PDB file of C-alpha atoms in Angstrom:
ATOM      1  CA  MET A   1      32.424  92.524  14.792  1.00  0.00           C
ATOM      2  CA  SER A   2      33.148  96.106  14.242  1.00  0.00           C
ATOM      3  CA  LEU A   3      30.698  97.444  17.018  1.00  0.00           C
ATOM      4  CA  LEU A   4      33.235  94.769  19.796  1.00  0.00           C
ATOM      5  CA  THR A   5      35.955  96.192  18.229  1.00  0.00           C
ATOM      6  CA  GLY A   6      34.791  99.867  18.392  1.00  0.00           C
ATOM      7  CA  LEU A   7      33.760  98.514  22.249  1.00  0.00           C
ATOM      8  CA  LEU A   8      37.498  97.210  22.727  1.00  0.00           C
ATOM      9  CA  ALA A   9      39.267 100.340  21.511  1.00  0.00           C
ATOM     10  CA  TRP A  10      37.072 102.720  23.789  1.00  0.00           C
ATOM     11  CA  ILE A  11      39.048 103.972  26.551  1.00  0.00           C
ATOM     12  CA  PRO A  12      36.975 105.945  29.646  1.00  0.00           C
ATOM     13  CA  LEU A  13      37.720 109.432  30.130  1.00  0.00           C
ATOM     14  CA  LEU A  14      39.893 109.975  26.662  1.00  0.00           C
ATOM     15  CA  HIS A  15      37.594 108.980  24.254  1.00  0.00           C
ATOM     16  CA  PRO A  16      34.214 110.619  24.394  1.00  0.00           C
ATOM     17  CA  ILE A  17      30.705 108.732  24.453  1.00  0.00           C
ATOM     18  CA  ALA A  18      28.286 108.847  21.635  1.00  0.00           C
ATOM     19  CA  LEU A  19      25.848 110.468  23.406  1.00  0.00           C
ATOM     20  CA  PRO A  20      22.345 110.078  20.962  1.00  0.00           C
ATOM     21  CA  THR A  21      20.641 113.099  20.978  1.00  0.00           C
ATOM     22  CA  SER A  22      17.087 112.702  22.944  1.00  0.00           C
ATOM     23  CA  ALA A  23      19.951 111.898  25.977  1.00  0.00           C
ATOM     24  CA  ARG A  24      20.375 115.240  26.474  1.00  0.00           C
ATOM     25  CA  LEU A  25      16.771 115.479  28.583  1.00  0.00           C
ATOM     26  CA  TRP A  26      18.107 112.391  30.779  1.00  0.00           C
ATOM     27  CA  MET A  27      21.365 114.082  31.664  1.00  0.00           C
ATOM     28  CA  PHE A  28      19.435 117.137  33.570  1.00  0.00           C
ATOM     29  CA  PRO A  29      17.851 114.664  36.468  1.00  0.00           C
ATOM     30  CA  PRO A  30      21.291 113.476  38.200  1.00  0.00           C
ATOM     31  CA  LEU A  31      22.870 116.722  37.503  1.00  0.00           C
ATOM     32  CA  ALA A  32      20.155 118.386  39.187  1.00  0.00           C
ATOM     33  CA  LEU A  33      19.887 115.816  42.072  1.00  0.00           C
ATOM     34  CA  CYS A  34      23.817 116.704  42.642  1.00  0.00           C
ATOM     35  CA  ILE A  35      22.772 120.055  42.963  1.00  0.00           C
ATOM     36  CA  ALA A  36      20.226 119.756  45.256  1.00  0.00           C
ATOM     37  CA  VAL A  37      22.618 117.275  47.462  1.00  0.00           C
ATOM     38  CA  VAL A  38      25.357 119.586  47.870  1.00  0.00           C
ATOM     39  CA  TYR A  39      23.054 123.410  48.196  1.00  0.00           C
ATOM     40  CA  ARG A  40      21.117 120.728  51.231  1.00  0.00           C
ATOM     41  CA  ALA A  41      24.381 119.503  52.382  1.00  0.00           C
ATOM     42  CA  THR A  42      25.751 123.354  52.806  1.00  0.00           C
ATOM     43  CA  ARG A  43      23.102 124.148  55.226  1.00  0.00           C
ATOM     44  CA  ALA A  44      22.849 120.922  56.909  1.00  0.00           C
ATOM     45  CA  ARG A  45      23.876 121.197  60.591  1.00  0.00           C
ATOM     46  CA  THR A  46      22.991 117.656  60.884  1.00  0.00           C
ATOM     47  CA  GLN A  47      22.785 114.809  58.050  1.00  0.00           C
ATOM     48  CA  ASP A  48      19.435 113.470  59.871  1.00  0.00           C
ATOM     49  CA  ARG A  49      16.668 115.287  57.420  1.00  0.00           C
ATOM     50  CA  LEU A  50      19.848 115.889  54.579  1.00  0.00           C
ATOM     51  CA  LEU A  51      17.911 112.612  52.279  1.00  0.00           C
ATOM     52  CA  ARG A  52      14.593 114.421  52.769  1.00  0.00           C
ATOM     53  CA  GLY A  53      15.728 118.054  52.304  1.00  0.00           C
ATOM     54  CA  SER A  54      17.742 117.213  49.079  1.00  0.00           C
ATOM     55  CA  LEU A  55      14.482 115.341  47.193  1.00  0.00           C
ATOM     56  CA  ILE A  56      12.420 118.023  48.204  1.00  0.00           C
ATOM     57  CA  THR A  57      15.299 120.713  46.428  1.00  0.00           C
ATOM     58  CA  PHE A  58      15.723 118.316  43.618  1.00  0.00           C
ATOM     59  CA  VAL A  59      11.858 118.049  42.861  1.00  0.00           C
ATOM     60  CA  ASN A  60      11.321 121.853  43.101  1.00  0.00           C
ATOM     61  CA  ILE A  61      14.412 122.177  40.628  1.00  0.00           C
ATOM     62  CA  VAL A  62      12.892 119.693  38.071  1.00  0.00           C
ATOM     63  CA  ILE A  63       9.506 121.306  38.685  1.00  0.00           C
ATOM     64  CA  GLY A  64      10.755 124.787  38.260  1.00  0.00           C
ATOM     65  CA  MET A  65      12.980 124.154  35.148  1.00  0.00           C
ATOM     66  CA  TRP A  66      10.059 122.404  33.526  1.00  0.00           C
ATOM     67  CA  LEU A  67       7.703 125.805  34.352  1.00  0.00           C
ATOM     68  CA  ILE A  68      10.758 127.495  32.670  1.00  0.00           C
ATOM     69  CA  ALA A  69      10.463 125.315  29.608  1.00  0.00           C
ATOM     70  CA  LEU A  70       6.778 125.560  29.385  1.00  0.00           C
ATOM     71  CA  ALA A  71       6.818 129.397  29.574  1.00  0.00           C
ATOM     72  CA  ALA A  72       9.605 129.663  26.824  1.00  0.00           C
ATOM     73  CA  TYR A  73       7.656 127.474  24.775  1.00  0.00           C
ATOM     74  CA  LEU A  74       4.640 129.286  24.913  1.00  0.00           C
ATOM     75  CA  VAL A  75       6.520 132.589  24.850  1.00  0.00           C
ATOM     76  CA  HIS A  76       7.557 130.787  21.504  1.00  0.00           C
ATOM     77  CA  ALA A  77       4.044 129.476  20.203  1.00  0.00           C
ATOM     78  CA  ILE A  78       2.383 132.978  20.783  1.00  0.00           C
ATOM     79  CA  ALA A  79       5.872 134.838  18.805  1.00  0.00           C
ATOM     80  CA  LEU A  80       5.032 132.075  15.831  1.00  0.00           C
ATOM     81  CA  TRP A  81       1.234 132.991  15.783  1.00  0.00           C
ATOM     82  CA  LEU A  82       1.737 136.502  15.732  1.00  0.00           C
ATOM     83  CA  SER A  83       4.311 136.537  13.337  1.00  0.00           C
TER      84      SER A  83
ATOM     85  CA  MET B   1      46.399 131.043  70.118  1.00  0.00           C
ATOM     86  CA  LYS B   2      43.086 129.418  69.568  1.00  0.00           C
ATOM     87  CA  PRO B   3      41.737 131.966  66.751  1.00  0.00           C
ATOM     88  CA  VAL B   4      45.544 131.708  65.142  1.00  0.00           C
ATOM     89  CA  ASP B   5      44.716 127.258  65.130  1.00  0.00           C
ATOM     90  CA  GLN B   6      41.199 128.164  63.693  1.00  0.00           C
ATOM     91  CA  THR B   7      42.432 130.525  60.849  1.00  0.00           C
ATOM     92  CA  ASN B   8      44.726 127.443  59.773  1.00  0.00           C
ATOM     93  CA  GLN B   9      42.548 125.145  60.194  1.00  0.00           C
ATOM     94  CA  MET B  10      40.360 127.373  57.877  1.00  0.00           C
ATOM     95  CA  ILE B  11      42.588 127.451  55.622  1.00  0.00           C
ATOM     96  CA  ILE B  12      43.544 124.141  55.135  1.00  0.00           C
ATOM     97  CA  ALA B  13      40.324 123.289  54.929  1.00  0.00           C
ATOM     98  CA  GLY B  14      39.497 125.235  52.353  1.00  0.00           C
ATOM     99  CA  LEU B  15      42.662 123.971  50.585  1.00  0.00           C
ATOM    100  CA  LEU B  16      42.004 120.416  50.694  1.00  0.00           C
ATOM    101  CA  THR B  17      38.441 120.920  49.371  1.00  0.00           C
ATOM    102  CA  TRP B  18      39.747 122.714  46.456  1.00  0.00           C
ATOM    103  CA  VAL B  19      42.169 119.667  46.028  1.00  0.00           C
ATOM    104  CA  LEU B  20      39.826 117.212  46.415  1.00  0.00           C
ATOM    105  CA  PRO B  21      36.086 117.239  47.216  1.00  0.00           C
ATOM    106  CA  GLY B  22      35.323 116.374  50.772  1.00  0.00           C
ATOM    107  CA  ALA B  23      38.775 116.218  51.874  1.00  0.00           C
ATOM    108  CA  GLY B  24      38.369 119.410  53.996  1.00  0.00           C
ATOM    109  CA  HIS B  25      35.328 117.996  55.530  1.00  0.00           C
ATOM    110  CA  PHE B  26      37.014 114.924  56.258  1.00  0.00           C
ATOM    111  CA  TYR B  27      39.741 116.805  58.111  1.00  0.00           C
ATOM    112  CA  LEU B  28      37.532 118.239  60.074  1.00  0.00           C
ATOM    113  CA  GLY B  29      36.205 114.999  60.934  1.00  0.00           C
ATOM    114  CA  HIS B  30      32.620 115.403  59.747  1.00  0.00           C
ATOM    115  CA  LYS B  31      33.001 111.934  57.428  1.00  0.00           C
ATOM    116  CA  ARG B  32      29.340 111.496  56.227  1.00  0.00           C
ATOM    117  CA  LEU B  33      29.573 115.248  54.885  1.00  0.00           C
ATOM    118  CA  ALA B  34      32.838 114.494  53.388  1.00  0.00           C
ATOM    119  CA  THR B  35      31.531 111.609  51.677  1.00  0.00           C
ATOM    120  CA  ILE B  36      28.306 113.572  50.620  1.00  0.00           C
ATOM    121  CA  PHE B  37      30.289 116.451  49.350  1.00  0.00           C
ATOM    122  CA  GLY B  38      32.940 114.078  47.372  1.00  0.00           C
ATOM    123  CA  LEU B  39      29.976 111.929  45.639  1.00  0.00           C
ATOM    124  CA  ALA B  40      28.200 114.751  44.892  1.00  0.00           C
ATOM    125  CA  ILE B  41      31.135 117.040  43.335  1.00  0.00           C
ATOM    126  CA  ILE B  42      33.213 113.867  41.638  1.00  0.00           C
ATOM    127  CA  LEU B  43      30.996 111.969  39.997  1.00  0.00           C
ATOM    128  CA  PRO B  44      29.681 114.916  38.040  1.00  0.00           C
ATOM    129  CA  PHE B  45      33.145 116.052  37.226  1.00  0.00           C
ATOM    130  CA  LEU B  46      34.088 112.212  36.239  1.00  0.00           C
ATOM    131  CA  THR B  47      30.994 112.263  34.056  1.00  0.00           C
ATOM    132  CA  GLY B  48      31.632 115.115  32.385  1.00  0.00           C
ATOM    133  CA  VAL B  49      35.374 114.069  31.450  1.00  0.00           C
ATOM    134  CA  ALA B  50      33.553 110.585  30.465  1.00  0.00           C
ATOM    135  CA  VAL B  51      30.960 112.336  28.342  1.00  0.00           C
ATOM    136  CA  GLY B  52      33.196 114.897  26.414  1.00  0.00           C
ATOM    137  CA  GLY B  53      36.509 113.318  26.506  1.00  0.00           C
ATOM    138  CA  VAL B  54      39.451 115.077  28.006  1.00  0.00           C
ATOM    139  CA  LYS B  55      41.185 116.294  25.001  1.00  0.00           C
ATOM    140  CA  THR B  56      38.753 118.716  24.387  1.00  0.00           C
ATOM    141  CA  SER B  57      36.897 119.226  28.110  1.00  0.00           C
ATOM    142  CA  VAL B  58      39.735 120.166  30.031  1.00  0.00           C
ATOM    143  CA  ASN B  59      41.552 122.156  27.921  1.00  0.00           C
ATOM    144  CA  PRO B  60      42.354 125.922  28.684  1.00  0.00           C
ATOM    145  CA  HIS B  61      42.882 126.795  25.121  1.00  0.00           C
ATOM    146  CA  LEU B  62      39.555 125.911  23.541  1.00  0.00           C
ATOM    147  CA  ASN B  63      37.132 127.524  26.516  1.00  0.00           C
ATOM    148  CA  ARG B  64      38.918 129.612  28.849  1.00  0.00           C
ATOM    149  CA  TRP B  65      35.741 130.747  30.890  1.00  0.00           C
ATOM    150  CA  LEU B  66      34.895 127.179  31.011  1.00  0.00           C
ATOM    151  CA  PHE B  67      38.249 125.760  32.310  1.00  0.00           C
ATOM    152  CA  LEU B  68      38.107 128.589  35.150  1.00  0.00           C
ATOM    153  CA  ALA B  69      34.724 127.189  36.381  1.00  0.00           C
ATOM    154  CA  GLU B  70      36.557 123.361  36.196  1.00  0.00           C
ATOM    155  CA  MET B  71      39.396 125.022  38.414  1.00  0.00           C
ATOM    156  CA  GLY B  72      36.712 125.211  41.027  1.00  0.00           C
ATOM    157  CA  THR B  73      37.908 121.586  41.646  1.00  0.00           C
ATOM    158  CA  GLY B  74      41.455 122.448  41.174  1.00  0.00           C
ATOM    159  CA  GLY B  75      43.172 119.249  42.039  1.00  0.00           C
ATOM    160  CA  LEU B  76      40.773 117.393  39.702  1.00  0.00           C
ATOM    161  CA  ALA B  77      40.908 119.987  36.799  1.00  0.00           C
ATOM    162  CA  THR B  78      45.016 120.189  37.676  1.00  0.00           C
ATOM    163  CA  GLY B  79      45.229 116.253  36.996  1.00  0.00           C
ATOM    164  CA  PHE B  80      43.088 116.022  34.110  1.00  0.00           C
ATOM    165  CA  LEU B  81      44.892 119.113  32.553  1.00  0.00           C
ATOM    166  CA  LEU B  82      48.129 116.797  32.664  1.00  0.00           C
ATOM    167  CA  LEU B  83      46.738 114.017  31.461  1.00  0.00           C
ATOM    168  CA  ASN B  84      45.418 116.030  28.195  1.00  0.00           C
ATOM    169  CA  ASN B  85      48.850 117.193  27.772  1.00  0.00           C
ATOM    170  CA  THR B  86      50.578 113.095  27.709  1.00  0.00           C
ATOM    171  CA  VAL B  87      47.895 111.392  25.726  1.00  0.00           C
ATOM    172  CA  GLY B  88      46.981 111.462  22.016  1.00  0.00           C
ATOM    173  CA  GLY B  89      50.225 112.713  20.720  1.00  0.00           C
ATOM    174  CA  LEU B  90      48.979 116.167  21.005  1.00  0.00           C
ATOM    175  CA  ASN B  91      48.698 118.775  23.725  1.00  0.00           C
ATOM    176  CA  ALA B  92      46.140 120.871  24.854  1.00  0.00           C
ATOM    177  CA  ARG B  93      47.125 123.918  22.816  1.00  0.00           C
ATOM    178  CA  GLU B  94      47.951 121.714  19.661  1.00  0.00           C
ATOM    179  CA  THR B  95      44.302 120.207  20.277  1.00  0.00           C
ATOM    180  CA  ALA B  96      42.489 123.462  20.209  1.00  0.00           C
ATOM    181  CA  ASP B  97      44.837 125.013  17.320  1.00  0.00           C
ATOM    182  CA  VAL B  98      43.503 122.033  15.207  1.00  0.00           C
ATOM    183  CA  ILE B  99      39.946 122.326  16.541  1.00  0.00           C
ATOM    184  CA  ARG B 100      39.667 126.096  15.844  1.00  0.00           C
ATOM    185  CA  LYS B 101      41.727 125.927  12.432  1.00  0.00           C
ATOM    186  CA  HIS B 102      44.320 128.439  13.985  1.00  0.00           C
ATOM    187  CA  PRO B 103      46.418 130.120  11.544  1.00  0.00           C
ATOM    188  CA  SER B 104      49.307 127.979  12.750  1.00  0.00           C
ATOM    189  CA  PHE B 105      47.298 124.905  11.764  1.00  0.00           C
ATOM    190  CA  GLN B 106      46.270 126.256   8.213  1.00  0.00           C
ATOM    191  CA  GLN B 107      50.149 127.053   7.224  1.00  0.00           C
ATOM    192  CA  ALA B 108      51.391 123.560   7.964  1.00  0.00           C
ATOM    193  CA  PRO B 109      52.030 120.997   5.180  1.00  0.00           C
ATOM    194  CA  PRO B 110      48.630 119.527   3.877  1.00  0.00           C
ATOM    195  CA  GLU B 111      49.839 115.990   4.900  1.00  0.00           C
ATOM    196  CA  GLN B 112      50.932 116.900   8.645  1.00  0.00           C
ATOM    197  CA  ARG B 113      47.609 118.866   9.051  1.00  0.00           C
ATOM    198  CA  ARG B 114      45.803 115.346   7.755  1.00  0.00           C
ATOM    199  CA  GLN B 115      47.946 113.164  10.208  1.00  0.00           C
ATOM    200  CA  MET B 116      46.897 115.934  12.947  1.00  0.00           C
ATOM    201  CA  GLN B 117      42.817 115.669  12.369  1.00  0.00           C
ATOM    202  CA  THR B 118      43.548 111.791  12.315  1.00  0.00           C
ATOM    203  CA  THR B 119      45.422 111.447  15.225  1.00  0.00           C
ATOM    204  CA  LEU B 120      42.648 113.699  17.020  1.00  0.00           C
ATOM    205  CA  GLN B 121      39.837 112.288  15.733  1.00  0.00           C
ATOM    206  CA  PRO B 122      38.802 109.339  18.155  1.00  0.00           C
ATOM    207  CA  TYR B 123      39.153 112.304  21.223  1.00  0.00           C
ATOM    208  CA  VAL B 124      36.840 114.864  19.786  1.00  0.00           C
ATOM    209  CA  ALA B 125      33.435 114.912  21.238  1.00  0.00           C
ATOM    210  CA  TYR B 126      30.749 116.667  19.327  1.00  0.00           C
ATOM    211  CA  TYR B 127      27.268 117.627  20.015  1.00  0.00           C
ATOM    212  CA  PRO B 128      25.122 116.877  22.366  1.00  0.00           C
ATOM    213  CA  ALA B 129      28.135 115.124  24.019  1.00  0.00           C
ATOM    214  CA  SER B 130      30.085 118.169  24.312  1.00  0.00           C
ATOM    215  CA  ASP B 131      27.059 120.317  25.243  1.00  0.00           C
ATOM    216  CA  ILE B 132      26.603 117.602  28.156  1.00  0.00           C
ATOM    217  CA  ALA B 133      30.115 117.435  29.131  1.00  0.00           C
ATOM    218  CA  GLN B 134      30.708 121.362  29.875  1.00  0.00           C
ATOM    219  CA  ILE B 135      27.305 121.524  31.706  1.00  0.00           C
ATOM    220  CA  TYR B 136      28.402 119.065  33.984  1.00  0.00           C
ATOM    221  CA  LEU B 137      32.471 120.008  34.110  1.00  0.00           C
ATOM    222  CA  ALA B 138      31.121 123.658  34.987  1.00  0.00           C
ATOM    223  CA  VAL B 139      28.581 122.533  37.530  1.00  0.00           C
ATOM    224  CA  ALA B 140      30.732 120.272  39.384  1.00  0.00           C
ATOM    225  CA  GLY B 141      33.508 123.109  39.440  1.00  0.00           C
ATOM    226  CA  LEU B 142      30.962 125.962  40.553  1.00  0.00           C
ATOM    227  CA  LEU B 143      29.652 123.332  43.635  1.00  0.00           C
ATOM    228  CA  ASN B 144      32.917 122.894  44.916  1.00  0.00           C
ATOM    229  CA  LEU B 145      32.988 126.471  45.358  1.00  0.00           C
ATOM    230  CA  LEU B 146      30.170 125.921  47.746  1.00  0.00           C
ATOM    231  CA  ALA B 147      32.010 122.940  49.381  1.00  0.00           C
ATOM    232  CA  ILE B 148      35.225 124.912  50.224  1.00  0.00           C
ATOM    233  CA  LEU B 149      32.894 127.889  51.618  1.00  0.00           C
ATOM    234  CA  ASP B 150      31.279 125.638  54.027  1.00  0.00           C
ATOM    235  CA  ALA B 151      34.516 123.786  54.984  1.00  0.00           C
ATOM    236  CA  MET B 152      35.881 126.909  55.793  1.00  0.00           C
ATOM    237  CA  THR B 153      32.772 128.017  57.418  1.00  0.00           C
ATOM    238  CA  ARG B 154      32.723 124.495  59.547  1.00  0.00           C
ATOM    239  CA  ALA B 155      36.190 125.062  60.723  1.00  0.00           C
ATOM    240  CA  GLN B 156      35.825 128.610  61.775  1.00  0.00           C
ATOM    241  CA  THR B 157      32.254 127.890  63.483  1.00  0.00           C
ATOM    242  CA  GLY B 158      33.185 124.798  65.154  1.00  0.00           C
ATOM    243  CA  GLY B 159      31.034 122.229  62.776  1.00  0.00           C
ATOM    244  CA  LEU B 160      28.069 124.779  62.287  1.00  0.00           C
ATOM    245  CA  PRO B 161      27.141 125.620  58.821  1.00  0.00           C
ATOM    246  CA  VAL B 162      27.004 129.072  56.343  1.00  0.00           C
ATOM    247  CA  TYR B 163      23.810 129.623  56.861  1.00  0.00           C
ATOM    248  CA  TYR B 164      23.013 128.272  60.299  1.00  0.00           C
ATOM    249  CA  HIS B 165      21.246 130.645  62.698  1.00  0.00           C
ATOM    250  CA  GLU B 166      20.860 130.605  66.502  1.00  0.00           C
ATOM    251  CA  LEU B 167      18.827 132.970  68.480  1.00  0.00           C
ATOM    252  CA  PRO B 168      20.980 134.534  71.568  1.00  0.00           C
ATOM    253  CA  PRO B 169      20.205 132.693  74.920  1.00  0.00           C
ATOM    254  CA  ALA B 170      17.798 135.963  75.692  1.00  0.00           C
ATOM    255  CA  ALA B 171      15.662 135.898  73.064  1.00  0.00           C
ATOM    256  CA  GLU B 172      15.108 132.026  73.297  1.00  0.00           C
ATOM    257  CA  GLY B 173      14.044 132.983  76.951  1.00  0.00           C
ATOM    258  CA  GLU B 174      11.910 135.266  76.056  1.00  0.00           C
ATOM    259  CA  ALA B 175      10.093 133.096  73.546  1.00  0.00           C
TER     260      ALA B 175
END
């Protein structure tokens, strides 16, 4: 009942959404997709290949970020091992 | 006469995109591009405000650098700043004073401080929502700067994008 009351009292855009900490990771792909679409759209003469180009850029961003995260993790692990 | 018209068109396209993402491209006749730019910029902006709440996410007194990035989408940021000042009983500056525990807030009577904190409580976002909201809003604003430049370039070149390069006819013949 309290959950229902809370839900009814929630006003979108005014009250923040209570996101769990794990949601932080899953909020990255939609933003990366938007960045890929805008970046590709600024380079597109026609929109024929925009979808394909956007998807390629999106995959590049996600893989690139994953590799950066992996590198940072390895540097962190090595620093811990050396100390 | 024609270059003056093109200059006017460029300025109008840039301003329209600043006010509403995609509007400049729509004005130039690129309706599909307008939809793409509109969706790819307005959706992250609205997601940012929805996740973080308007009181703390669109507030120049809390984080002026974030607000500067948000102002890339000038119409949306201004609209939500007006909303921020209208709802919740406290304006943007008072909200920042309460959250940052500014001396003006600290010097208020205890009962008034408690009332202000209670009023503001449902509108304040905490980690991780506050971080995600800031990233979404800043990215949306900065992406719109790209869209503004693109609209202005397409107005100037008759529809060609920023990075479009074409070989001169002589070079094409040689190739």
